[in-house]
Tab-separated table of N, CA and C in Angstrom:
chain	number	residue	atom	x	y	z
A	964	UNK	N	-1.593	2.086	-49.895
A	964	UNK	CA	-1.620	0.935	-49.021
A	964	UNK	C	-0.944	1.312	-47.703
A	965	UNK	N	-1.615	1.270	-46.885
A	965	UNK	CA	-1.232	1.441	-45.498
A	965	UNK	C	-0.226	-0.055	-44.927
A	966	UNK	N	1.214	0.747	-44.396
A	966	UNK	CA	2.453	0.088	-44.243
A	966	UNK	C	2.205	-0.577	-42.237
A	967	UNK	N	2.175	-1.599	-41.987
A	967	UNK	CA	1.927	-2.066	-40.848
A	967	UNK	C	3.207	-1.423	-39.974
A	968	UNK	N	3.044	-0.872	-38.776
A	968	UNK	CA	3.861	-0.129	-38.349
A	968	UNK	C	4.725	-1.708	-37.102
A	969	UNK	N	5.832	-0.814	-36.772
A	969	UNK	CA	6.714	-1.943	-36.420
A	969	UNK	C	6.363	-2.212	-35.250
A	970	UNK	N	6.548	-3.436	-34.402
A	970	UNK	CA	6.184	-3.539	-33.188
A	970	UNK	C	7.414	-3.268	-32.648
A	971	UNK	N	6.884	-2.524	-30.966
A	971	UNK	CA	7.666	-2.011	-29.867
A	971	UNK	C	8.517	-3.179	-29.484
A	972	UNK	N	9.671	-3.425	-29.044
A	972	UNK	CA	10.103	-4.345	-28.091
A	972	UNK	C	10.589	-4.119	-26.819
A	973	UNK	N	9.354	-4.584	-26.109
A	973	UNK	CA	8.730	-4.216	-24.854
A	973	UNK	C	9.623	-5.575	-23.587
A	974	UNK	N	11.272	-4.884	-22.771
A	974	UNK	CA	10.442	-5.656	-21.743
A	974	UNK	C	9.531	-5.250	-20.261
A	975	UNK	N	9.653	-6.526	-20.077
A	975	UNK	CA	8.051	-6.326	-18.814
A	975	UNK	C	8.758	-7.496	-17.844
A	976	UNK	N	9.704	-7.051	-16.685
A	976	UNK	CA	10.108	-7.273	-15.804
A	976	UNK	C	9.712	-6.774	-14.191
A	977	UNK	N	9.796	-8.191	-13.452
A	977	UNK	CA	9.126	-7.985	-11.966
A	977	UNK	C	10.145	-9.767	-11.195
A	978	UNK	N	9.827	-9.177	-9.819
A	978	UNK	CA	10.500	-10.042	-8.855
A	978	UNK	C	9.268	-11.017	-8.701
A	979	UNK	N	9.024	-12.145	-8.215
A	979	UNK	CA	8.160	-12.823	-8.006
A	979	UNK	C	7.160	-12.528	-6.803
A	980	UNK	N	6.564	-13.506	-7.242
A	980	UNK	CA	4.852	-13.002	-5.989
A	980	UNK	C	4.359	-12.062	-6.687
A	981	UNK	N	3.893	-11.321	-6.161
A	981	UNK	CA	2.968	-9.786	-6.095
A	981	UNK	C	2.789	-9.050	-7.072
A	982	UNK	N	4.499	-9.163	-6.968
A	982	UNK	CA	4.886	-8.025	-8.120
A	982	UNK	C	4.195	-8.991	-9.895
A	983	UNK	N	5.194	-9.955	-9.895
A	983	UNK	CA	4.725	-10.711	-11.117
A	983	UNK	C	3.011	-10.809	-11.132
A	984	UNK	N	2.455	-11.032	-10.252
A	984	UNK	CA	1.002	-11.084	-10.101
A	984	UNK	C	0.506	-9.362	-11.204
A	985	UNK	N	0.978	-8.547	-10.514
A	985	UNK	CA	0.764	-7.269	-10.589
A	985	UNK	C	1.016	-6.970	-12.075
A	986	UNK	N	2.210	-7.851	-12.827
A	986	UNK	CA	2.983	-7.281	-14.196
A	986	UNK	C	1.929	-8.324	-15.202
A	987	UNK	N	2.050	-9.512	-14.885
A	987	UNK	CA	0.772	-10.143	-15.542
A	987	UNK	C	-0.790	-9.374	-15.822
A	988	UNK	N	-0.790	-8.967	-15.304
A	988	UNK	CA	-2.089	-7.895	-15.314
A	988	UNK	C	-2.258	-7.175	-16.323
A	989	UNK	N	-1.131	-6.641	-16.688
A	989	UNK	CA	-0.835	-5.952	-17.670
A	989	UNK	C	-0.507	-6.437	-19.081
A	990	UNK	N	-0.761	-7.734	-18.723
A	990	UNK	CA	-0.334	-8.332	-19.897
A	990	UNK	C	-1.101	-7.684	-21.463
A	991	UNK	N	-2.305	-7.816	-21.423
A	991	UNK	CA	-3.090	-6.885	-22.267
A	991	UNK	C	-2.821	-5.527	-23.061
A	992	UNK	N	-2.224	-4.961	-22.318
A	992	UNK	CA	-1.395	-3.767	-22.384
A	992	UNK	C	-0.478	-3.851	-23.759
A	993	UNK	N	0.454	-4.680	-23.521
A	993	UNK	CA	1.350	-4.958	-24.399
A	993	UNK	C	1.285	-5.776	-25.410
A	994	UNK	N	-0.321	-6.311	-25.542
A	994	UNK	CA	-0.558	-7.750	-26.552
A	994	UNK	C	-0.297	-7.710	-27.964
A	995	UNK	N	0.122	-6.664	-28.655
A	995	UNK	CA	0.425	-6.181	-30.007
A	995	UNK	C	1.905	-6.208	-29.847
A	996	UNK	N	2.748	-6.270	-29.244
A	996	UNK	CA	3.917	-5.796	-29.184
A	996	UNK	C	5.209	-7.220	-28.750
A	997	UNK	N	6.255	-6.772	-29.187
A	997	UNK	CA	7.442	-8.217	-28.888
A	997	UNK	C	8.025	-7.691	-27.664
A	998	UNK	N	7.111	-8.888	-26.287
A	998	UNK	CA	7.521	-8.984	-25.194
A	998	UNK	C	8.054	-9.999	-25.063
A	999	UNK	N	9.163	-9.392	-23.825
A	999	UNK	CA	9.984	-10.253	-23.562
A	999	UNK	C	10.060	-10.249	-21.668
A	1000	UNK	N	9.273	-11.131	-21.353
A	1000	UNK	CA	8.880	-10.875	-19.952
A	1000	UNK	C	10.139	-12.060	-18.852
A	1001	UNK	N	10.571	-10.931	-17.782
A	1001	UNK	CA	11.374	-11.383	-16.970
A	1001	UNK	C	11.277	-11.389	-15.509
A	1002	UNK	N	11.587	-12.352	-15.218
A	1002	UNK	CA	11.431	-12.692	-13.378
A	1002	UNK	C	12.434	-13.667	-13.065
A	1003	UNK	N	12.104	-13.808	-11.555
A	1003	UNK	CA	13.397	-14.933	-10.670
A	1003	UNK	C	12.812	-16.218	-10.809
A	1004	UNK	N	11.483	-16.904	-11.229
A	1004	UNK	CA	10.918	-17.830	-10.825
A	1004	UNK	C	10.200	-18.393	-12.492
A	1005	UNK	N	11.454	-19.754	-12.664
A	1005	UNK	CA	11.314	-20.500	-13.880
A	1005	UNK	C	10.049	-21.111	-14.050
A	1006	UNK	N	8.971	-21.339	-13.172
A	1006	UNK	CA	7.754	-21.959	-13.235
A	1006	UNK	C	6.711	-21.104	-14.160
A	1007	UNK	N	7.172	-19.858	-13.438
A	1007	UNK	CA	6.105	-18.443	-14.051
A	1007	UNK	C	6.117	-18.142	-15.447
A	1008	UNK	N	6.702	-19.301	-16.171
A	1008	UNK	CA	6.620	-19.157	-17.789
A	1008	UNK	C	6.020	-19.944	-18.253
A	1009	UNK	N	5.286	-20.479	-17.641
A	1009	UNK	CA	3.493	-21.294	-17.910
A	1009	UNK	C	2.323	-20.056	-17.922
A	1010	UNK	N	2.719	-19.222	-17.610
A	1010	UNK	CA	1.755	-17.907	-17.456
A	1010	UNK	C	2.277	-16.898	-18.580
A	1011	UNK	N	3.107	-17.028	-19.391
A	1011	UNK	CA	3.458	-16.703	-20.709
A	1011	UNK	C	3.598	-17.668	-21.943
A	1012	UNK	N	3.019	-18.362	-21.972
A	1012	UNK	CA	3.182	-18.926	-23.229
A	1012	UNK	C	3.175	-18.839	-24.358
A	1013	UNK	N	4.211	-19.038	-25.422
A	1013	UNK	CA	4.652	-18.310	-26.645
A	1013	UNK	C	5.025	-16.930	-26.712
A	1014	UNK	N	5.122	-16.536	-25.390
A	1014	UNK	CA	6.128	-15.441	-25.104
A	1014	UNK	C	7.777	-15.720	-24.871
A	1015	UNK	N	8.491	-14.413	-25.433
A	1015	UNK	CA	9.979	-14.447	-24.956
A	1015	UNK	C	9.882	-14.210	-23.175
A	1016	UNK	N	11.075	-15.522	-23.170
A	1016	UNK	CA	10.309	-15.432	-21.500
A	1016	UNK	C	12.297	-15.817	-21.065
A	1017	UNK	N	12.542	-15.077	-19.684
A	1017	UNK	CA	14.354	-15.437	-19.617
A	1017	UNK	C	13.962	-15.359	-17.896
A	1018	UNK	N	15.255	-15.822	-17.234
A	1018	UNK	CA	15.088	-15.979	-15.165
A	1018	UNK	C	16.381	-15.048	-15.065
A	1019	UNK	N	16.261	-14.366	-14.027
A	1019	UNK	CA	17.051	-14.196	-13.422
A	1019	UNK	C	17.232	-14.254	-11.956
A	1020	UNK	N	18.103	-14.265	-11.558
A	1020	UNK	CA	18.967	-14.443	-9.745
A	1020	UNK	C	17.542	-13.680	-9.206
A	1021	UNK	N	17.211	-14.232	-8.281
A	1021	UNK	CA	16.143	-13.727	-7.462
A	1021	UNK	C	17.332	-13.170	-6.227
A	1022	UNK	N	17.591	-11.751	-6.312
A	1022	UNK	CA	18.395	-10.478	-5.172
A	1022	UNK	C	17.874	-10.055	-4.133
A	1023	UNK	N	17.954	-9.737	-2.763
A	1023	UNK	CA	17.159	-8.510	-2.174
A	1023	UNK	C	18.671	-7.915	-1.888
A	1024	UNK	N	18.287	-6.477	-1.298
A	1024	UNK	CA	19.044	-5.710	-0.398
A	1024	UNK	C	20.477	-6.663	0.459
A	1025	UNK	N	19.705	-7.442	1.081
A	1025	UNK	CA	20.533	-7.928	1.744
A	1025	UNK	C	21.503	-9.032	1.007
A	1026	UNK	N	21.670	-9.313	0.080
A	1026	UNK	CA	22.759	-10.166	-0.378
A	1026	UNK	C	23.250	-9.559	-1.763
A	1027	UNK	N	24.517	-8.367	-1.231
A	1027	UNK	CA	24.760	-7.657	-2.498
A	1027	UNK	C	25.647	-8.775	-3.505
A	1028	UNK	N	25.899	-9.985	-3.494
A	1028	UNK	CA	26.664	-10.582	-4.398
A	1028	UNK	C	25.956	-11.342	-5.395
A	1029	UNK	N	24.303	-11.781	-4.681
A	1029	UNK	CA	23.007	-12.046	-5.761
A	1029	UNK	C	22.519	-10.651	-6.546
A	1030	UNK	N	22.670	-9.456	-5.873
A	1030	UNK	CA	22.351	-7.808	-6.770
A	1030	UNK	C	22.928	-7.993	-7.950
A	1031	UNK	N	24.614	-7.896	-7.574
A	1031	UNK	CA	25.461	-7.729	-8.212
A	1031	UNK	C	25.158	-8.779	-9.798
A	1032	UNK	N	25.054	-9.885	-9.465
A	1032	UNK	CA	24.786	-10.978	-10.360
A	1032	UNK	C	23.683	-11.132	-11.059
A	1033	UNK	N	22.365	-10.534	-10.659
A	1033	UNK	CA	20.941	-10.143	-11.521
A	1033	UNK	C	21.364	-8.966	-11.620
A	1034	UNK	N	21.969	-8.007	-11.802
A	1034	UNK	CA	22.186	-6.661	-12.507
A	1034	UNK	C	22.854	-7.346	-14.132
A	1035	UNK	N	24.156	-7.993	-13.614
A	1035	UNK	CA	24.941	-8.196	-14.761
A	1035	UNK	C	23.873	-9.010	-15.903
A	1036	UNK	N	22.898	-9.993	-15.213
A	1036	UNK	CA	22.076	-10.907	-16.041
A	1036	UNK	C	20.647	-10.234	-16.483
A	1037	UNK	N	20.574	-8.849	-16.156
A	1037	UNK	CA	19.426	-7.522	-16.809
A	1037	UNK	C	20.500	-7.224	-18.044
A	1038	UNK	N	21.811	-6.649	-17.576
A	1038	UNK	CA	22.196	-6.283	-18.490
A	1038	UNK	C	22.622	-7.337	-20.139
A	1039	UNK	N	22.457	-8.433	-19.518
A	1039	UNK	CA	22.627	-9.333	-21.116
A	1039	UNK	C	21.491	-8.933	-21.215
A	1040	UNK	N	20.270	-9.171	-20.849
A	1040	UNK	CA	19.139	-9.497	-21.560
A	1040	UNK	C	18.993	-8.047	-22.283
A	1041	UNK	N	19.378	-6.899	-22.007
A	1041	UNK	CA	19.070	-5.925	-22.315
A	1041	UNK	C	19.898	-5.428	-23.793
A	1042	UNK	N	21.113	-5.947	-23.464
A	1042	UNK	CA	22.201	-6.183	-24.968
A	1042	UNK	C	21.204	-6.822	-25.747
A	1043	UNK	N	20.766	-8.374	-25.161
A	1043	UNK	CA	20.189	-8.972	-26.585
A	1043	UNK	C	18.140	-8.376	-26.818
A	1044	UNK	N	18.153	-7.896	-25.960
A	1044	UNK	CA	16.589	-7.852	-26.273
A	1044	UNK	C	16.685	-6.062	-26.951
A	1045	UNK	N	17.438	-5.195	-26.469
A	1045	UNK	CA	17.185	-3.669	-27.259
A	1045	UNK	C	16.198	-3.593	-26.646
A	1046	UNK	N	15.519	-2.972	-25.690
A	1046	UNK	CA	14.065	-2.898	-25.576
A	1046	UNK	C	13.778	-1.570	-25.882
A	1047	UNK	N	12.741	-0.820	-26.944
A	1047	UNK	CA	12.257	0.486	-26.939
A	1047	UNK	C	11.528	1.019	-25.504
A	1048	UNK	N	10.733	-0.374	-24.462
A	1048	UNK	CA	10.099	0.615	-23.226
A	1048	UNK	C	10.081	-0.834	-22.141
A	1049	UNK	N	10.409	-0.623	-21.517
A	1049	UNK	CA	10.973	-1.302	-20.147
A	1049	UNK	C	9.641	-0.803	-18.856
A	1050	UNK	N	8.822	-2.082	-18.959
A	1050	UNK	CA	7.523	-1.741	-17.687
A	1050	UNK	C	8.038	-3.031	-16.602
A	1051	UNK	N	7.684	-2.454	-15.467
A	1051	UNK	CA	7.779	-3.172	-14.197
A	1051	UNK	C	7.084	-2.827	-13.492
A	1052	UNK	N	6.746	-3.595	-12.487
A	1052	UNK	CA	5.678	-3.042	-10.977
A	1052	UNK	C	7.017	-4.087	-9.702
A	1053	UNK	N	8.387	-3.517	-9.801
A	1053	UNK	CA	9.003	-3.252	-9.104
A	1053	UNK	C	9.839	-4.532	-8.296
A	1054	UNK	N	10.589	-4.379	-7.469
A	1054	UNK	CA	11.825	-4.610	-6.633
A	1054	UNK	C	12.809	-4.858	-7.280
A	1055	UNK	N	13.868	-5.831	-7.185
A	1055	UNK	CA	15.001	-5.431	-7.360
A	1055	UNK	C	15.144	-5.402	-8.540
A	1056	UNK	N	14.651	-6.316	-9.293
A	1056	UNK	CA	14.813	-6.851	-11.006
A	1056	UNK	C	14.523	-5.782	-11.736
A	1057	UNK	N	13.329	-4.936	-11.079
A	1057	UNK	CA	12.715	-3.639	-11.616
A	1057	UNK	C	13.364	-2.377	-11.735
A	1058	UNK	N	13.770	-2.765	-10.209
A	1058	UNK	CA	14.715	-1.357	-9.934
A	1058	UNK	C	16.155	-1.390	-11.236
A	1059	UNK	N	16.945	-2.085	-11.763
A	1059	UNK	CA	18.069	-2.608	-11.847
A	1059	UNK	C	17.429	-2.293	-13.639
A	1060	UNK	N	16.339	-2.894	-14.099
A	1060	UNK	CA	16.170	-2.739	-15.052
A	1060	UNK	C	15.467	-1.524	-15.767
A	1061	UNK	N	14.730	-0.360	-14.910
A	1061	UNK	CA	14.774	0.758	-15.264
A	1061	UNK	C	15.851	1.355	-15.134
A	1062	UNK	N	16.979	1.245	-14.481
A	1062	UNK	CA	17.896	2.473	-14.510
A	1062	UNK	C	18.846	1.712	-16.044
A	1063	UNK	N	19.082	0.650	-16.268
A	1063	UNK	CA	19.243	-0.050	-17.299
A	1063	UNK	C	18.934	0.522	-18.244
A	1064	UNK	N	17.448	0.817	-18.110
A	1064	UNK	CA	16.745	0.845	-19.560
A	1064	UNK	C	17.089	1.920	-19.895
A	1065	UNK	N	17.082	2.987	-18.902
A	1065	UNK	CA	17.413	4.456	-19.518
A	1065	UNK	C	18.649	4.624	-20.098
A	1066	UNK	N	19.398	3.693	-19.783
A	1066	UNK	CA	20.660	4.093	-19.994
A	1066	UNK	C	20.774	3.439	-21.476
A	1067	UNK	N	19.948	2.596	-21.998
A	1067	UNK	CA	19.937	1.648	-23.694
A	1067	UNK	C	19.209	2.821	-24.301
A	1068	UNK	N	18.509	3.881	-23.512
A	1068	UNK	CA	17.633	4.349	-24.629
A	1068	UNK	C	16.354	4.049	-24.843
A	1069	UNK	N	15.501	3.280	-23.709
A	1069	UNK	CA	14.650	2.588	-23.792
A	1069	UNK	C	13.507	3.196	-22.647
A	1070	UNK	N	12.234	3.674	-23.321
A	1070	UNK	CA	11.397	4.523	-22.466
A	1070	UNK	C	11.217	3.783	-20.935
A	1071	UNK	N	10.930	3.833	-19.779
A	1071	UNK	CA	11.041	3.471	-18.493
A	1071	UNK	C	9.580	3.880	-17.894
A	1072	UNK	N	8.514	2.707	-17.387
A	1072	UNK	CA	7.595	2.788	-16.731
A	1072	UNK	C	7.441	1.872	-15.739
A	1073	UNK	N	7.465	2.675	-14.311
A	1073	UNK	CA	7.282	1.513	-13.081
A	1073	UNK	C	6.266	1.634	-12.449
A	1074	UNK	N	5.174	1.313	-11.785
A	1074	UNK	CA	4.218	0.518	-11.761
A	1074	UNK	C	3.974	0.199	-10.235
A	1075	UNK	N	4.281	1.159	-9.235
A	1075	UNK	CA	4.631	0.958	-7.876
A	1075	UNK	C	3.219	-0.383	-7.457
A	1076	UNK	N	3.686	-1.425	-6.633
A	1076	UNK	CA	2.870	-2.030	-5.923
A	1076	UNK	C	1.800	-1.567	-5.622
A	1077	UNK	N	0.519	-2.485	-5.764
A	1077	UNK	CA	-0.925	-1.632	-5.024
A	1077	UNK	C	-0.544	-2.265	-3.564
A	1078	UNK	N	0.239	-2.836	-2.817
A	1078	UNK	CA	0.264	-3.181	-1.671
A	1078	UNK	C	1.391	-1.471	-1.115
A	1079	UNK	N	1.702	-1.034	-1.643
A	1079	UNK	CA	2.564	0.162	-0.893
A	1079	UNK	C	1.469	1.066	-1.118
A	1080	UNK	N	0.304	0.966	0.095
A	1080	UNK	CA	-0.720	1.870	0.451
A	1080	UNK	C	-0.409	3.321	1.048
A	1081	UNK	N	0.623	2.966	1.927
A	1081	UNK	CA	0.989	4.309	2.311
A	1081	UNK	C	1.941	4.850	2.194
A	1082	UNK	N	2.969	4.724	1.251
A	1082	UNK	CA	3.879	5.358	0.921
A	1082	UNK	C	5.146	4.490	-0.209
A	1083	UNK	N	5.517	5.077	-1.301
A	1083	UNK	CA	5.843	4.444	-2.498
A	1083	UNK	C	6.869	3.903	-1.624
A	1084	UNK	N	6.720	2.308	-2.572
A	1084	UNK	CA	7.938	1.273	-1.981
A	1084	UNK	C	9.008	1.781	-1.787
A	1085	UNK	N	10.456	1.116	-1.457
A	1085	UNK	CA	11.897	1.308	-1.126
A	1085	UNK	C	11.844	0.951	-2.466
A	1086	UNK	N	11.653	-0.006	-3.736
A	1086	UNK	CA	11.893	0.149	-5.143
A	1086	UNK	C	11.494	1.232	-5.962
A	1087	UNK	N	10.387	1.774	-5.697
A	1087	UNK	CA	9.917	3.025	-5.908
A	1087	UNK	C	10.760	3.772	-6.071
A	1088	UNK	N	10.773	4.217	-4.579
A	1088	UNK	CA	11.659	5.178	-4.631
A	1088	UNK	C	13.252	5.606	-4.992
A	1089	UNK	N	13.710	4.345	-5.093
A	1089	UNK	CA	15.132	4.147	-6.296
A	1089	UNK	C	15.074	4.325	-7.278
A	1090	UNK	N	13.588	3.516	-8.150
A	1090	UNK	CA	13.654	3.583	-9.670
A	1090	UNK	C	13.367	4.829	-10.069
A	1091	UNK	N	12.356	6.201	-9.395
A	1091	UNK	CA	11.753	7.069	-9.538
A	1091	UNK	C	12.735	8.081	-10.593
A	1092	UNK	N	13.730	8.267	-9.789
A	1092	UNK	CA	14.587	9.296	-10.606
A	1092	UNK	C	14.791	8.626	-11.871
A	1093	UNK	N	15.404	7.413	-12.236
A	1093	UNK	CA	15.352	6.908	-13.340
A	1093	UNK	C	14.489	6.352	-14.261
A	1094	UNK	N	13.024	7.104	-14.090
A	1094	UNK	CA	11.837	6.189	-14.909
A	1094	UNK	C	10.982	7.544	-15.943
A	1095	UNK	N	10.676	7.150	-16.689
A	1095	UNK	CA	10.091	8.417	-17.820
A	1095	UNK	C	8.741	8.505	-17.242
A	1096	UNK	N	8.206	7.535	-16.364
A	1096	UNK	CA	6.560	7.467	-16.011
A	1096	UNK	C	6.806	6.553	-14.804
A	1097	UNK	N	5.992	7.407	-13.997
A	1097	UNK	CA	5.836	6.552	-12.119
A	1097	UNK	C	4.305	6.521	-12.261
A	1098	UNK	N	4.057	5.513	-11.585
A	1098	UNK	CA	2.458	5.335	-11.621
A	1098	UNK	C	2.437	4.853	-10.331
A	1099	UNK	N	0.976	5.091	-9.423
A	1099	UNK	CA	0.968	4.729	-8.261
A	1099	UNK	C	-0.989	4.529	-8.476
A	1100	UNK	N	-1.155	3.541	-7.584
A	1100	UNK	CA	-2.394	2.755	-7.593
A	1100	UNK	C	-3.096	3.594	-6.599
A	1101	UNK	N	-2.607	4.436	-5.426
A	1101	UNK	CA	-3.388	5.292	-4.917
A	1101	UNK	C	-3.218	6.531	-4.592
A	1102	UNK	N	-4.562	7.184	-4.975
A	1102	UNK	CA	-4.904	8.779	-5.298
A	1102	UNK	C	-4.338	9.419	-4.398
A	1103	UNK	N	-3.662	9.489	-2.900
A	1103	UNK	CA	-3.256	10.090	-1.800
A	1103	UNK	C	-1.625	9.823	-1.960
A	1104	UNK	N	-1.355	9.156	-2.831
A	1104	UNK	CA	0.368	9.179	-2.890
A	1104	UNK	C	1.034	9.869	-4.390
A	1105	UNK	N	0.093	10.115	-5.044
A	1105	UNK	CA	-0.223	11.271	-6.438
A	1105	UNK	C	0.789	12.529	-5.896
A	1106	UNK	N	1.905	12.696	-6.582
A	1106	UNK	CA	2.505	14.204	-6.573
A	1106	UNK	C	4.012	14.562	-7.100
A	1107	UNK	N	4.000	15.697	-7.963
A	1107	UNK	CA	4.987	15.832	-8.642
A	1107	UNK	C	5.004	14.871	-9.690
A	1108	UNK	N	6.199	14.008	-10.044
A	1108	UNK	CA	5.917	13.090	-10.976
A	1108	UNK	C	5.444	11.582	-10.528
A	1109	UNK	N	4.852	11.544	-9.601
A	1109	UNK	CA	4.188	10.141	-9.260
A	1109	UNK	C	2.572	10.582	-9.895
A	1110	UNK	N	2.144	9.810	-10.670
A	1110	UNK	CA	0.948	9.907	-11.013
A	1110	UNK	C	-0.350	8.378	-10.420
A	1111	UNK	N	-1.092	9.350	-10.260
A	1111	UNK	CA	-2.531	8.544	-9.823
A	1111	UNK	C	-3.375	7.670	-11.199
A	1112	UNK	N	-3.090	6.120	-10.983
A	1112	UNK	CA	-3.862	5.432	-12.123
A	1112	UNK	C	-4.389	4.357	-11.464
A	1113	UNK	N	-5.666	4.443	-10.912
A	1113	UNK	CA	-6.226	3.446	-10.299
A	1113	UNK	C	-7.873	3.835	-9.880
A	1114	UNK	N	-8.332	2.925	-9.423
A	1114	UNK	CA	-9.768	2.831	-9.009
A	1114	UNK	C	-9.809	4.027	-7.714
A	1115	UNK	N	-10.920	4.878	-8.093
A	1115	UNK	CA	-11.112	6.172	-6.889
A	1115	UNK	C	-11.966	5.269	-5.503
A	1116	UNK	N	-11.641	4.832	-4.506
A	1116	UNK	CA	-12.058	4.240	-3.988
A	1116	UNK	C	-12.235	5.324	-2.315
């Protein structure tokens, strides 16, 4: 008798707009697996339903005392969720929660914006060193460990 193998616990964190647009996408991806999907914007859990769904401090750059405060509120979720692989398509929540993830032990895939056409975001390029897999939506920004996964257009 074949033993049902365990599900991953996957989270799948992004900043709102674009990015969440972008991580929803993926939802498919992960449909076998215990996600636990995170963003700044409490509405966007009508677009998960009967999913583990948590908010955090919506941060940029410029207000390091909101950083500071969605770092600490990645890191609960990350105590209570254990995640085996941590996907994002990026900014701060992303950034904060891949270097996170690596540090739980938890595989790391980011997901650079298809809007950073010409050159990997400022989240990008933070999370990069800390991610097990960089993916980039176009074929001309492909190199070293940024890999090309998108439509050849």
């Amino acid at each position: 008798m074949e033993t049902e193998s365990k599900k991953k616990r996957v989270l799948a964190i992004s900043s709102r707009g674009g990015h969440w647009i972008e991580l929803i996408r993926l939802k498919e991806a992960f449909a076998d697996q215990d996600v636990t999907y995170v963003t700044t914007v409490p509405e966007y859990q009508d677009m998960v339903i009967g999913a583990n769904f948590r908010v955090v401090t919506e941060a940029t750059r410029d207000n390091k005392l909101r950083l500071i405060r969605m770092f600490f509120q990645i890191f609960w979720i990350m105590l209570w969720v254990r995640p085996d692989a941590v996907v994002t398509t990026g900014a701060a929540p992303g950034v904060a929660a891949v270097w996170l993830g690596r540090r739980f032990g938890a595989r790391t895939l980011f997901v650079d914006s298809v809007a950073a056409c010409e050159e990997i975001s400022l989240s990008g390029k933070l999370a990069l060193p800390h991610s097990d897999a960089f993916l980039t939506q176009w074929q001309h920004l492909a190199s070293g460990r940024v890999e090309f996964h998108g439509a050849n257009v």
